Short mmCIF file of C-alpha atoms in Angstrom, two decimals:
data_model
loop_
_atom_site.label_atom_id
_atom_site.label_comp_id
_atom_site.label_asym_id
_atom_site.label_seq_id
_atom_site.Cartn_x
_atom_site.Cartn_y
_atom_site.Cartn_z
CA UNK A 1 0.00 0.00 0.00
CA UNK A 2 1.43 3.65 -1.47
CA UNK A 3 1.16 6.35 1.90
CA UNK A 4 -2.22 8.09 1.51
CA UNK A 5 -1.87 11.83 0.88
CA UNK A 6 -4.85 12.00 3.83
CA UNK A 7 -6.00 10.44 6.96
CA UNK A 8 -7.99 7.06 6.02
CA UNK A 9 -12.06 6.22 5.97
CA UNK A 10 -13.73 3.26 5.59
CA UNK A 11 -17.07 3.08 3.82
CA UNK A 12 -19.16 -0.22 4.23
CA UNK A 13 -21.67 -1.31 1.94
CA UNK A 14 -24.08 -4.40 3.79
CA UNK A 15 -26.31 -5.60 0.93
CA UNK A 16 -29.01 -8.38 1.09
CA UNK A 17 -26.04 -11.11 -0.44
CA UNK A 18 -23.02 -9.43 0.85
CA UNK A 19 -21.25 -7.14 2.62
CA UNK A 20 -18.37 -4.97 0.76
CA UNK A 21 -15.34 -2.68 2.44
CA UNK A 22 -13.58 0.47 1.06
CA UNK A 23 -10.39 1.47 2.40
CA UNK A 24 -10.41 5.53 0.92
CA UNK A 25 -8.06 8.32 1.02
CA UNK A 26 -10.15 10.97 2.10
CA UNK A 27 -7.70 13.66 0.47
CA UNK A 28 -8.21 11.95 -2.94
CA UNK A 29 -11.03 9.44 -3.06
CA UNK A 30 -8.29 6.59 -3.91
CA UNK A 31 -9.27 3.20 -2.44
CA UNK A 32 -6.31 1.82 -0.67
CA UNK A 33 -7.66 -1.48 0.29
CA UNK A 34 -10.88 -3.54 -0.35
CA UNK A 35 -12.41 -6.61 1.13
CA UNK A 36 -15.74 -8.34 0.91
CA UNK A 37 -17.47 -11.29 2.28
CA UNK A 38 -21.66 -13.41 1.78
CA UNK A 39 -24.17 -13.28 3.73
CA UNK A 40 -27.41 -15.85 3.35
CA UNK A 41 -30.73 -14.96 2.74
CA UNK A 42 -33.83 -17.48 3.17
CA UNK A 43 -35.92 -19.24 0.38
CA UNK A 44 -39.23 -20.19 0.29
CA UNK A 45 -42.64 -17.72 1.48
CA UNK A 46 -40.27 -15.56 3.36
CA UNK A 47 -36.58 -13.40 2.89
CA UNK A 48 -34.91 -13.64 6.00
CA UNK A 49 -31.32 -12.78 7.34
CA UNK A 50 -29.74 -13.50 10.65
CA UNK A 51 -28.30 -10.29 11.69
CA UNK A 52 -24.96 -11.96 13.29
CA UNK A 53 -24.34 -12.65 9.81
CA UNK A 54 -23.90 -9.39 8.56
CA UNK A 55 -21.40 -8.67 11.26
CA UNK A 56 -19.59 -11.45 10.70
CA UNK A 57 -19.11 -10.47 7.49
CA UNK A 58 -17.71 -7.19 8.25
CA UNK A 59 -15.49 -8.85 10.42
CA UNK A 60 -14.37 -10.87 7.91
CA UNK A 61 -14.30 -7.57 4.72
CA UNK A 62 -12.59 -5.53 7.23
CA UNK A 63 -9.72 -7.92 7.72
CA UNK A 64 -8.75 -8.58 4.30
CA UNK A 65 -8.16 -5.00 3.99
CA UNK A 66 -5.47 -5.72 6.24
CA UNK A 67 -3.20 -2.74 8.26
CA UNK A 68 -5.41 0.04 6.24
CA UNK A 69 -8.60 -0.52 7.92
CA UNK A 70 -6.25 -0.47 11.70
CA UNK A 71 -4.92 3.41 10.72
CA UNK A 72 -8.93 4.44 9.44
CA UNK A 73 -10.01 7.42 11.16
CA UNK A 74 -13.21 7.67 10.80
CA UNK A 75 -15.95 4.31 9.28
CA UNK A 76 -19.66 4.81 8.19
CA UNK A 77 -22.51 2.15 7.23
CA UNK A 78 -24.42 1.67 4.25
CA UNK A 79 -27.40 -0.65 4.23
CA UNK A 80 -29.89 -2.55 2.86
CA UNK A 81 -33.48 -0.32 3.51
CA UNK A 82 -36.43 -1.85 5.24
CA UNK A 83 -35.25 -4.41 7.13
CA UNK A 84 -37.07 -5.41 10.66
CA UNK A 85 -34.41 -6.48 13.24
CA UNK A 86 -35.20 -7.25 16.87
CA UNK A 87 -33.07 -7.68 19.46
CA UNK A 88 -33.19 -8.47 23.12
CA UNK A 89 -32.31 -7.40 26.28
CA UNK A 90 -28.53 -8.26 25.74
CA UNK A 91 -28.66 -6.54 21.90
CA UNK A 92 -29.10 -10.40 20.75
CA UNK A 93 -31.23 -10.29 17.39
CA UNK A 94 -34.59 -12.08 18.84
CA UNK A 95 -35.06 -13.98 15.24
CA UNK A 96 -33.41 -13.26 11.85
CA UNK A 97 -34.04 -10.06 10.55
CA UNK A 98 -36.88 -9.74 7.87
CA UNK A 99 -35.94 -7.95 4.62
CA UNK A 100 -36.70 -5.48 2.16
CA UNK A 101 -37.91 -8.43 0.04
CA UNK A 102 -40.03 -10.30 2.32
CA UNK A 103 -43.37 -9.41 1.24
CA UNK A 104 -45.60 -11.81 3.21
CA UNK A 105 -46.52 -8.37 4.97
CA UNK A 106 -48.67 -7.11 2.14
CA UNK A 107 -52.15 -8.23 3.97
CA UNK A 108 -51.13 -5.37 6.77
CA UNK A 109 -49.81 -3.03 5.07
CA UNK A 110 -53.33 -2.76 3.52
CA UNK A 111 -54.90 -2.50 6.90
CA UNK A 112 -52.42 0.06 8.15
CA UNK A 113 -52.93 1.95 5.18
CA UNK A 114 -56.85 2.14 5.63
CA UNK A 115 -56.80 2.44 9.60
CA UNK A 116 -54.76 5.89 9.12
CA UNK A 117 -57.34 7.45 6.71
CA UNK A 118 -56.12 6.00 3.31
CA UNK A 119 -52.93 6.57 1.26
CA UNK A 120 -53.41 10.32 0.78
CA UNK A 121 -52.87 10.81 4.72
CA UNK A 122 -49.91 8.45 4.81
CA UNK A 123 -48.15 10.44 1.99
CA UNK A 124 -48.65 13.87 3.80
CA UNK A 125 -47.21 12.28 6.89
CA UNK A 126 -44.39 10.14 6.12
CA UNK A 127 -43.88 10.81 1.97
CA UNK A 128 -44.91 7.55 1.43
CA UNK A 129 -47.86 4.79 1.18
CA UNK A 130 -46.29 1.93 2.97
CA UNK A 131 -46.25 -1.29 1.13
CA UNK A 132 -45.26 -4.83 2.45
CA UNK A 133 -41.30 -3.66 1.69
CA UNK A 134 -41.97 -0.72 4.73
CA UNK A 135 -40.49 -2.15 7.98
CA UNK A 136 -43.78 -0.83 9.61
CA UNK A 137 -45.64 -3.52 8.09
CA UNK A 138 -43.22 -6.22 9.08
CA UNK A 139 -43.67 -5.09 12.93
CA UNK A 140 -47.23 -5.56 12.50
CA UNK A 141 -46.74 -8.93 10.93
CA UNK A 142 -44.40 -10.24 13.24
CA UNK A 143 -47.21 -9.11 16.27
CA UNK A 144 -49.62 -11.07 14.42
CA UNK A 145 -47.92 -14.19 13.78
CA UNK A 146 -45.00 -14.15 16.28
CA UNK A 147 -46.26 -12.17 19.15
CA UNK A 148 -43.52 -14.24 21.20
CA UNK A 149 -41.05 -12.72 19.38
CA UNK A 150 -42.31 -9.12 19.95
CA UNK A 151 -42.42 -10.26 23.55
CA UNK A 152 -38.98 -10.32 23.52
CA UNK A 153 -37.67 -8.09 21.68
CA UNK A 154 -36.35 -4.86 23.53
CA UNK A 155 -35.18 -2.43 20.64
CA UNK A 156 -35.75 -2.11 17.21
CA UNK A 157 -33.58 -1.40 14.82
CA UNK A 158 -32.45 -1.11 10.86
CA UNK A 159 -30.08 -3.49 8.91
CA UNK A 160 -27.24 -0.33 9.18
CA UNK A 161 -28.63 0.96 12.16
CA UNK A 162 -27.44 -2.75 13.92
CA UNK A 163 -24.08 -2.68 12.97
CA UNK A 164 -23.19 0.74 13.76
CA UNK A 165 -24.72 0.29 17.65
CA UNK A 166 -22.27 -3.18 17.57
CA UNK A 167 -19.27 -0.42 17.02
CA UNK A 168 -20.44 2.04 19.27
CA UNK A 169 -22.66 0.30 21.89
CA UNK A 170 -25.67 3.23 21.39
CA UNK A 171 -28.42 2.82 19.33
CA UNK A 172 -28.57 5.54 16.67
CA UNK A 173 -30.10 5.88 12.63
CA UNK A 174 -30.06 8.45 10.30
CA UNK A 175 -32.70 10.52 8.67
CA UNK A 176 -32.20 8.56 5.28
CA UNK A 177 -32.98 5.12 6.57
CA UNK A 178 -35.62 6.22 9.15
CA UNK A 179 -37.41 7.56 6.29
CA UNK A 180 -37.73 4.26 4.95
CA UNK A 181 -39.65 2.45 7.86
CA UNK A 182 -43.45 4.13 7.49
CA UNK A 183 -43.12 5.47 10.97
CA UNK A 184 -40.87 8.68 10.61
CA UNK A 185 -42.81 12.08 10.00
CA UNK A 186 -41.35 13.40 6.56
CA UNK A 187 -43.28 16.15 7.50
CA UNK A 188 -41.90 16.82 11.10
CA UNK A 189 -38.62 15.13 10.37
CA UNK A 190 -39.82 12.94 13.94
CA UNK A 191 -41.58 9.08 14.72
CA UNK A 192 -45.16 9.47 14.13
CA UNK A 193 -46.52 8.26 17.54
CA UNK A 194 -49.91 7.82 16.18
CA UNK A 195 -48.67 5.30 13.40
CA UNK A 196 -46.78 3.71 16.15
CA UNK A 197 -49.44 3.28 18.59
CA UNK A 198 -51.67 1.86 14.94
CA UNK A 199 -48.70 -0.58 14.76
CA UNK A 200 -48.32 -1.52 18.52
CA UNK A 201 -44.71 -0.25 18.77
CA UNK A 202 -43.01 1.60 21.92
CA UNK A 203 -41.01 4.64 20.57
CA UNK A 204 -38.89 3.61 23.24
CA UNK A 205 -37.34 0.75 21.38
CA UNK A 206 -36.50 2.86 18.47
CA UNK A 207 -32.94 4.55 17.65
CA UNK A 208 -32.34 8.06 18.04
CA UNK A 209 -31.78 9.64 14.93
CA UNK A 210 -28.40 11.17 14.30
CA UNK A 211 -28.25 14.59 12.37
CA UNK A 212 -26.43 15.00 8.83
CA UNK A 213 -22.56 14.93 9.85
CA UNK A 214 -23.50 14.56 13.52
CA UNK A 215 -20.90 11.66 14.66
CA UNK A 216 -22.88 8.86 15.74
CA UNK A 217 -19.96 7.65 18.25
CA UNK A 218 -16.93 6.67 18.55
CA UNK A 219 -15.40 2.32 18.27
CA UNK A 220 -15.52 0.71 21.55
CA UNK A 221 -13.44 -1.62 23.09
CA UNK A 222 -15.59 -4.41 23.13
CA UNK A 223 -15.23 -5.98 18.92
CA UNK A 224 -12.86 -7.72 17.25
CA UNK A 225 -12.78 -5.39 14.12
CA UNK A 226 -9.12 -4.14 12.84
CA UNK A 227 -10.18 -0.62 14.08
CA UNK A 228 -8.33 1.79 16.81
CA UNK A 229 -10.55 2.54 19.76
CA UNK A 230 -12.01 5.72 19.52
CA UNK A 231 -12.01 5.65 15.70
CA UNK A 232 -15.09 7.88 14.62
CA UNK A 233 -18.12 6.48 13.80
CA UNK A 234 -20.45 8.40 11.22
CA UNK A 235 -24.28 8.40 11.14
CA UNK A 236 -24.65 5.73 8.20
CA UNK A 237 -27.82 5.67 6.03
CA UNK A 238 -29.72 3.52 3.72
CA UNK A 239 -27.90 1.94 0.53
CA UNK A 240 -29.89 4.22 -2.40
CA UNK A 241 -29.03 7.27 0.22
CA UNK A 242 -25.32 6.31 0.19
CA UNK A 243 -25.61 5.73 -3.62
CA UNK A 244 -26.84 9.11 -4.06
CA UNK A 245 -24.03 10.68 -1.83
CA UNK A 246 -21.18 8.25 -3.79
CA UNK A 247 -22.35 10.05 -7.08
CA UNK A 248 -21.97 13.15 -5.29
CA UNK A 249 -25.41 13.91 -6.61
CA UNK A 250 -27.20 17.18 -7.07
CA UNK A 251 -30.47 18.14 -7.20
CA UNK A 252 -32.44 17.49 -10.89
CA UNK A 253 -29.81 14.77 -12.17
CA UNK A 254 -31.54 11.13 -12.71
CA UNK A 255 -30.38 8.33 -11.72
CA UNK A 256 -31.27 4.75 -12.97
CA UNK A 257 -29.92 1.82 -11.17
CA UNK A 258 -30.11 -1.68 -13.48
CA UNK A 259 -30.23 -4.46 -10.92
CA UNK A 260 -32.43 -6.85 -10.15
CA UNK A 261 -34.88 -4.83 -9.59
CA UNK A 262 -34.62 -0.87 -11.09
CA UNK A 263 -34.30 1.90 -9.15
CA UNK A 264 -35.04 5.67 -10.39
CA UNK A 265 -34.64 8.56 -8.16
CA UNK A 266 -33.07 12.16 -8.06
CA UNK A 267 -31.96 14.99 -5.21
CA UNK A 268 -35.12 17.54 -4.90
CA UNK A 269 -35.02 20.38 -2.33
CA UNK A 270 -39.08 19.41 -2.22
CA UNK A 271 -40.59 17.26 -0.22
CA UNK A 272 -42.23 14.44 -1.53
CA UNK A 273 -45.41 13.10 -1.01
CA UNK A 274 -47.00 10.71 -3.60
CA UNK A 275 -50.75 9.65 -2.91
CA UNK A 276 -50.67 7.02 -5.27
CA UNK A 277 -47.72 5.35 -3.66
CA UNK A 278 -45.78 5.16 -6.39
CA UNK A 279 -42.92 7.31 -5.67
CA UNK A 280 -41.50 6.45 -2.33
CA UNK A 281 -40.70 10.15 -0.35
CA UNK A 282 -37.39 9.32 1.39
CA UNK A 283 -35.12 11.49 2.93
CA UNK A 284 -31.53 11.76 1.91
CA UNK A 285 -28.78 11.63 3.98
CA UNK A 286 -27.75 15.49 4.26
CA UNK A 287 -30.81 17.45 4.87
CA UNK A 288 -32.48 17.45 1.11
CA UNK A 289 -35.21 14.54 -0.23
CA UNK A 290 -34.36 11.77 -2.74
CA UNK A 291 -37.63 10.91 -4.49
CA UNK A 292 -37.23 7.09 -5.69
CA UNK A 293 -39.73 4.80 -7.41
CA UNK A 294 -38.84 1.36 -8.14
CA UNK A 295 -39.52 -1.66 -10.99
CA UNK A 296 -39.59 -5.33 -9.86
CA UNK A 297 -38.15 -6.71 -13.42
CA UNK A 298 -35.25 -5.51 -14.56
CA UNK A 299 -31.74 -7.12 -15.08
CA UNK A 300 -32.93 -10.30 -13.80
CA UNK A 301 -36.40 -11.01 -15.66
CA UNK A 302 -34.51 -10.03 -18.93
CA UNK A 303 -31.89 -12.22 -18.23
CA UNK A 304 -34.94 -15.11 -18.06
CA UNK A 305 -35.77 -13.71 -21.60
CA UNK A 306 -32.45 -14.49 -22.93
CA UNK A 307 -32.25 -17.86 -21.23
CA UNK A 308 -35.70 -19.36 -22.42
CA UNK A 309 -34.31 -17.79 -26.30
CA UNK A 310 -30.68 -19.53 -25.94
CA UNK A 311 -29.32 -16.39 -26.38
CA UNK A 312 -26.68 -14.03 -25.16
CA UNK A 313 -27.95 -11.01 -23.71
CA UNK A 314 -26.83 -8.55 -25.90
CA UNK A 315 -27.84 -10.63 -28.79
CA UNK A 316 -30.87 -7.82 -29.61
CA UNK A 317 -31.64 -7.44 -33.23
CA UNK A 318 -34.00 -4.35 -34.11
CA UNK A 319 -37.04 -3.71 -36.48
CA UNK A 320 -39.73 -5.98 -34.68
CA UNK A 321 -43.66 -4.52 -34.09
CA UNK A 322 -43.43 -7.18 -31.24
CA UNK A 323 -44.16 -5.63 -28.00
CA UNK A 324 -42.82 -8.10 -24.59
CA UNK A 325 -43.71 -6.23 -21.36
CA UNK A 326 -41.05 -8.60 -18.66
CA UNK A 327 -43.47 -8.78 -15.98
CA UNK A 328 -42.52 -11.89 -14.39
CA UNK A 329 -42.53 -11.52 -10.97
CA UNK A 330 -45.77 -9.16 -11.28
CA UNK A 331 -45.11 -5.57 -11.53
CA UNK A 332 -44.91 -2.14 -9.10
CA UNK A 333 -44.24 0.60 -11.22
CA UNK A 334 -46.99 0.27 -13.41
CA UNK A 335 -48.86 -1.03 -10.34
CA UNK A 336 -49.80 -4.87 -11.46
CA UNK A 337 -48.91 -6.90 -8.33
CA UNK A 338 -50.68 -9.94 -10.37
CA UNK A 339 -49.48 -9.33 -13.63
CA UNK A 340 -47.27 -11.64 -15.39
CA UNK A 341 -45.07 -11.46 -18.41
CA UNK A 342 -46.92 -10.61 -21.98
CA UNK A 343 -46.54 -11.08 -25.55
CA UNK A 344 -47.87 -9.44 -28.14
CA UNK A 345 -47.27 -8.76 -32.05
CA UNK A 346 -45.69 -12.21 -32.86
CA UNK A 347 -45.30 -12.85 -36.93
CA UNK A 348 -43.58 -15.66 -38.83
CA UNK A 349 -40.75 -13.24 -39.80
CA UNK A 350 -40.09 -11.89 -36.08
CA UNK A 351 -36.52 -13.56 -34.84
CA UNK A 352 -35.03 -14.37 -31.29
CA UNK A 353 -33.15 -11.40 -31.21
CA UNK A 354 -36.58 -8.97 -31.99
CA UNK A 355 -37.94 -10.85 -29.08
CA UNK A 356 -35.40 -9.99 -26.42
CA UNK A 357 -35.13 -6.52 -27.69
CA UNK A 358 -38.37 -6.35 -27.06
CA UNK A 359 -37.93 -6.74 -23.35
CA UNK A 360 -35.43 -4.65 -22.82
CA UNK A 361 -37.68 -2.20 -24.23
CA UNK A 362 -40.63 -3.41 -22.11
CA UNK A 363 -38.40 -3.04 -18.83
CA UNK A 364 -37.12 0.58 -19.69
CA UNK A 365 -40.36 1.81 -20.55
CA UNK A 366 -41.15 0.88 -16.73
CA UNK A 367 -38.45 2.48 -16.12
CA UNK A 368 -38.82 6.00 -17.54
CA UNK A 369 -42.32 5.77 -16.80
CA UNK A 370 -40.99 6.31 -12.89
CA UNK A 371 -38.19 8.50 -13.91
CA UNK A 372 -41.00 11.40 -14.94
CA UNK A 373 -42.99 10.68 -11.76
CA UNK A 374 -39.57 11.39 -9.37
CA UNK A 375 -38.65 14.26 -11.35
CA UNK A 376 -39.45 18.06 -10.50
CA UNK A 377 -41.25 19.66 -13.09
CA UNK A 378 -38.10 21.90 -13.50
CA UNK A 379 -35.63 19.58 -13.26
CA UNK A 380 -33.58 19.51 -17.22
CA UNK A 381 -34.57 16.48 -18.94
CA UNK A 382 -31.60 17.26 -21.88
CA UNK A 383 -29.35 16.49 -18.50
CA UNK A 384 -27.52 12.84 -18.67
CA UNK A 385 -28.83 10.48 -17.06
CA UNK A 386 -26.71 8.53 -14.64
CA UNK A 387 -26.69 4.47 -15.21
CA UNK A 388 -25.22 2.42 -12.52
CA UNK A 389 -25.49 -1.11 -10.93
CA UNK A 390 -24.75 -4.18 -12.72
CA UNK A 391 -27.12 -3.64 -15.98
CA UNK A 392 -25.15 -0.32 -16.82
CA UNK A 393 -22.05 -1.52 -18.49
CA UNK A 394 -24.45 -3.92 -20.84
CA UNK A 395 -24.56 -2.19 -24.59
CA UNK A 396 -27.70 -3.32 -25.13
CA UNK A 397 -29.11 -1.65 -21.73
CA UNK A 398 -27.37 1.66 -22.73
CA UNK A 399 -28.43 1.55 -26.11
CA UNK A 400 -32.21 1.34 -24.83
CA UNK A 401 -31.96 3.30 -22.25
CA UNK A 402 -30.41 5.83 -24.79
CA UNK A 403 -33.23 5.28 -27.91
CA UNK A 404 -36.21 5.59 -25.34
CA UNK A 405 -35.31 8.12 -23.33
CA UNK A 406 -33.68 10.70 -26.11
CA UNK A 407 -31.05 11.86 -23.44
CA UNK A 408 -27.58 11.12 -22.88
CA UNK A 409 -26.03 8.82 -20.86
CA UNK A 410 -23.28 8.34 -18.12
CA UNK A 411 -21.92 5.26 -16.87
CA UNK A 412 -19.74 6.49 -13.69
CA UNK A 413 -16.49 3.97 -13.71
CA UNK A 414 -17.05 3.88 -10.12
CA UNK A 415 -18.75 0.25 -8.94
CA UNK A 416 -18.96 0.05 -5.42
CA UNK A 417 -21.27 3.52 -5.06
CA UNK A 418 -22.94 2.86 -1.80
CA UNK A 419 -19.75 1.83 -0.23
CA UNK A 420 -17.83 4.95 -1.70
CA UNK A 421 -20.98 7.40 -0.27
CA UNK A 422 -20.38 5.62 3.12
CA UNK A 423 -16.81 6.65 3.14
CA UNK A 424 -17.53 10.15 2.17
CA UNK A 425 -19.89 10.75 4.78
CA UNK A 426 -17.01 9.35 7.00
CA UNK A 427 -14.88 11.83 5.40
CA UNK A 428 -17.15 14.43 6.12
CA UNK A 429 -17.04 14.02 9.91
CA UNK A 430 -13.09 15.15 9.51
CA UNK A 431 -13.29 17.49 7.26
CA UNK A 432 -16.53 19.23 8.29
CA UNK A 433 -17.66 18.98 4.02
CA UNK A 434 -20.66 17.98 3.04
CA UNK A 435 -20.50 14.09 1.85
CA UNK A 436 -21.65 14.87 -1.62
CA UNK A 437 -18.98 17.59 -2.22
CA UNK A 438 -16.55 15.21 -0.93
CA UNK A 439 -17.69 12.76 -3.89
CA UNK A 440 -17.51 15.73 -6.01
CA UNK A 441 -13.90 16.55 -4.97
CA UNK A 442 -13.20 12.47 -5.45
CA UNK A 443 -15.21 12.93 -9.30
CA UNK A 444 -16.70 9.59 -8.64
CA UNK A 445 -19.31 10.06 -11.36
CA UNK A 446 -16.08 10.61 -14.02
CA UNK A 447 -16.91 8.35 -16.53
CA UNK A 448 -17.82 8.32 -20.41
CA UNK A 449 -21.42 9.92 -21.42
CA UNK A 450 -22.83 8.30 -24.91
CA UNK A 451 -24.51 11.25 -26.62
CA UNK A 452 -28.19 11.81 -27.13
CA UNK A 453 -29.66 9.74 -30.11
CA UNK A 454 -33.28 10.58 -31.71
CA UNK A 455 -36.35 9.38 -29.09
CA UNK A 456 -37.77 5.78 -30.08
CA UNK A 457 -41.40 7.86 -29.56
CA UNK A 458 -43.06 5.00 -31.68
CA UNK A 459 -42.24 2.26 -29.58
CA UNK A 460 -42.81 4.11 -26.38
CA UNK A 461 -46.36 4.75 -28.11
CA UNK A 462 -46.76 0.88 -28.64
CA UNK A 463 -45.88 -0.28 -25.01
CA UNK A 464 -47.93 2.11 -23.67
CA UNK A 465 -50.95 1.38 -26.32
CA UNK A 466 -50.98 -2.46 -24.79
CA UNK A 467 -50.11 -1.71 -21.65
CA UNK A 468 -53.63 -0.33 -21.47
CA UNK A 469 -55.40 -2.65 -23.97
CA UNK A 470 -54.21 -5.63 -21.91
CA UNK A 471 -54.98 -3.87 -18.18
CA UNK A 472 -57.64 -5.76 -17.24
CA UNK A 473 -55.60 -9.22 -18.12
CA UNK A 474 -53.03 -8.07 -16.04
CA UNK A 475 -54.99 -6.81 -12.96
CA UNK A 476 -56.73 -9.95 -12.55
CA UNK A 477 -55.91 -12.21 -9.33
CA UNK A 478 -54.62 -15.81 -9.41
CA UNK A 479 -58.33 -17.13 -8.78
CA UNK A 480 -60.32 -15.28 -11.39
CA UNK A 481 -61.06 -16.92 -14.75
#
């Protein structure tokens, strides 16, 4: 390892499969040392983690980073949203932690949503409708099924929120993740006691939430992590939060993340507050709002396209009238929680390659669908847009993204985003900046932008045209005929 021109951070990224370390100059944004290490997740009804794991795993990333992580100054969290974990009197997780993706809470999430007056007052409250991803909703499963466990359980807590009180022995969150539970006040930046008492949750078993570049604590003694005692410990926040910050992101500049899922959202000095649930008002993690709407099928469902074709994925030939709209695992953004994946068009003449073309259009026309719901109505919409996670280096994903959208596009070189926001808000408790302008000063969004081509407004036209003709297909239930 070359000497670092600055004092050392360490950014942390724990994700629902793994947990990933930076090692970062904070005078230059260079990553000195990296280290990474799995975490399980559940199958069957229910996504579940045990919460041990994730430390373990940090354990585990930290040390392969070796002396660097020792001579760190400063460490911050990024985490997976949502997540419900209990934990007892001793700060023992009470049952593995329930995750973003665990949606068996969609039954009271419903209820919660009525008993508070309907979606319109949970938007003016909390900037969101709360859906079974909303750790609200997984407290008032777990109640109902597991009342044992909620018995038990003597603070509450987020995925980050855990591992930051295991390095400083308080229990603390952050505006940005808080935002994401259905029971902090967008509107009063505070817990909504009336949604908790709805819910059946003591505020007293909930984290105090740390201010933008408040320092959350300091490392205790008590670990077996590679850092000095009394190394500074930064708030932490959610992962698209930390994303946001690792772009350095301003307000009005889009971002689309191509994962398994997609995620669109942008900086807006507005609060959000969507009625119809379909943009998700969160905080972000220094005082501003990151609007974000979401899209079940993305990388992964046209992956399954290429697969059942026996073909590459960037084997896309153009000129099909075929129209595929990838809804395999249902769809939230349009809202078809039923829906299912759709053909339409076919001709003797249409080839493999028209056919997975075809999805990728179907899942980017989701896609930008959200993007203009997240957007202020003054925000520039000639501006780049921003393509990250693992779909964004894929030519065909750019090239879509690109002909439907009419805008240009920038892939930042920079992978590990959440992780790199982490460490600048880490940096930020030394050198009293603002995370994003440390991300700036790093130029972690450097990367090439792919000029604007002419907007594909035909096929856009087509999607949308049997999007609506086949509506009622796609909004039936499993047991109507």
């Amino acid at each position: 390892m070359s000497a670092a021109e600055g004092p050392l951070v360490v950014g942390v990224d724990s994700s629902t499969q793994s947990t990933k370390v930076l090692v970062v100059d904070a005078s230059t944004g260079r990553v000195v040392a990296a280290g990474q290490a799995p975490h399980t997740v559940s199958s069957g009804a229910g996504r579940e983690s045990n919460p041990r794991q994730w430390w373990d795993a940090l354990c585990e990333a930290l040390h392969q980073c070796g002396e660097a992580a020792h001579e760190a100054a400063a460490v911050s969290i990024g985490g997976q949203q949502h997540g419900l974990v209990t934990l007892d009197a001793h700060g023992d997780p009470v049952r593995p932690a329930l995750l973003w993706n665990d949606v068996r809470s969609a039954p009271q999430a419903r209820r919660l949503v009525e008993e508070l007056g309907g979606p319109k007052v949970w938007a003016e409250r909390t900037g969101s409708v709360p859906g079974p991803s909303f750790t609200v909703t997984k407290w008032a499963w777990l109640a109902e099924h597991e009342p044992e466990a909620v018995r038990a359980t003597r603070a509450v807590r987020l995925p980050h929120d855990y591992l930051t009180e295991r390095l400083t022995g308080q229990g603390t969150t952050d505006r940005g993740d808080a935002s994401g539970t259905g029971w902090w006040a967008s509107a009063t930046e505070s817990y909504d006691e009336e949604i908790l008492a709805l819910a059946g949750l003591d505020p007293a078993l909930l984290p105090r939430v740390v201010r933008p570049g408040e320092v959350a604590g300091t490392v205790r003694d008590a670990h077996d992590l590679p850092f000095s005692k009394g190394t500074l410990v930064a708030p932490g926040t959610g992962d698209n939060a930390a994303a946001a910050l690792g772009l350095g992101l301003r307000p009005g500049t889009a971002v689309l993340s191509l994962g398994t899922s997609g995620t669109v959202y942008a900086i807006s000095k507005r609060r959000p507050a969507d009625p119809t649930g379909t943009v998700a008002g969160f905080a972000d993690a220094h005082g501003d709002w990151l609007p974000l709407a979401c899209t079940l099928n993305c990388t992964l469902a046209v992956d399954r396209i290429a697969t059942l074709l026996g073909l590459d994925r960037e084997a896309v030939e153009p000129g099909a009238e075929v129209t595929l709209l990838p809804y395999l695992d249902g769809e939230r953004t349009p809202d078809l929680p039923h829906g299912s994946g759709l053909l339409h068009g076919l001709r003797h003449d249409t080839t493999a390659g028209q056919l997975l073309q075809a999805a990728y259009d179907g899942a980017v026309h989701s896609l930008l669908g959200a993007l203009d719901l997240v957007l202020d109505e003054d925000a520039d919409r000639t501006a780049p847009l921003l393509l990250i996670g693992g779909g964004a280096r894929g030519t065909a994903w750019q090239q879509t993204v690109r002909r439907l959208s009419g805008r240009p596009v920038q892939v930042p070189e920079a992978r590990e985003l959440v992780a790199l926001g982490a460490a600048a808000q880490a940096a930020g408790l030394l050198t009293g900046e603002d995370p994003a302008s440390v991300a700036r000063r790093w130029n972690t969004a450097r990367g090439p932008v792919l000029e604007a081509v002419e907007r594909d407004g035909a096929t856009l036209a087509r999607i949308a045209g049997v999007l609506s003709d086949a509506a009622p297909l796609l909004k039936r239930e499993p047991d109507q005929h």
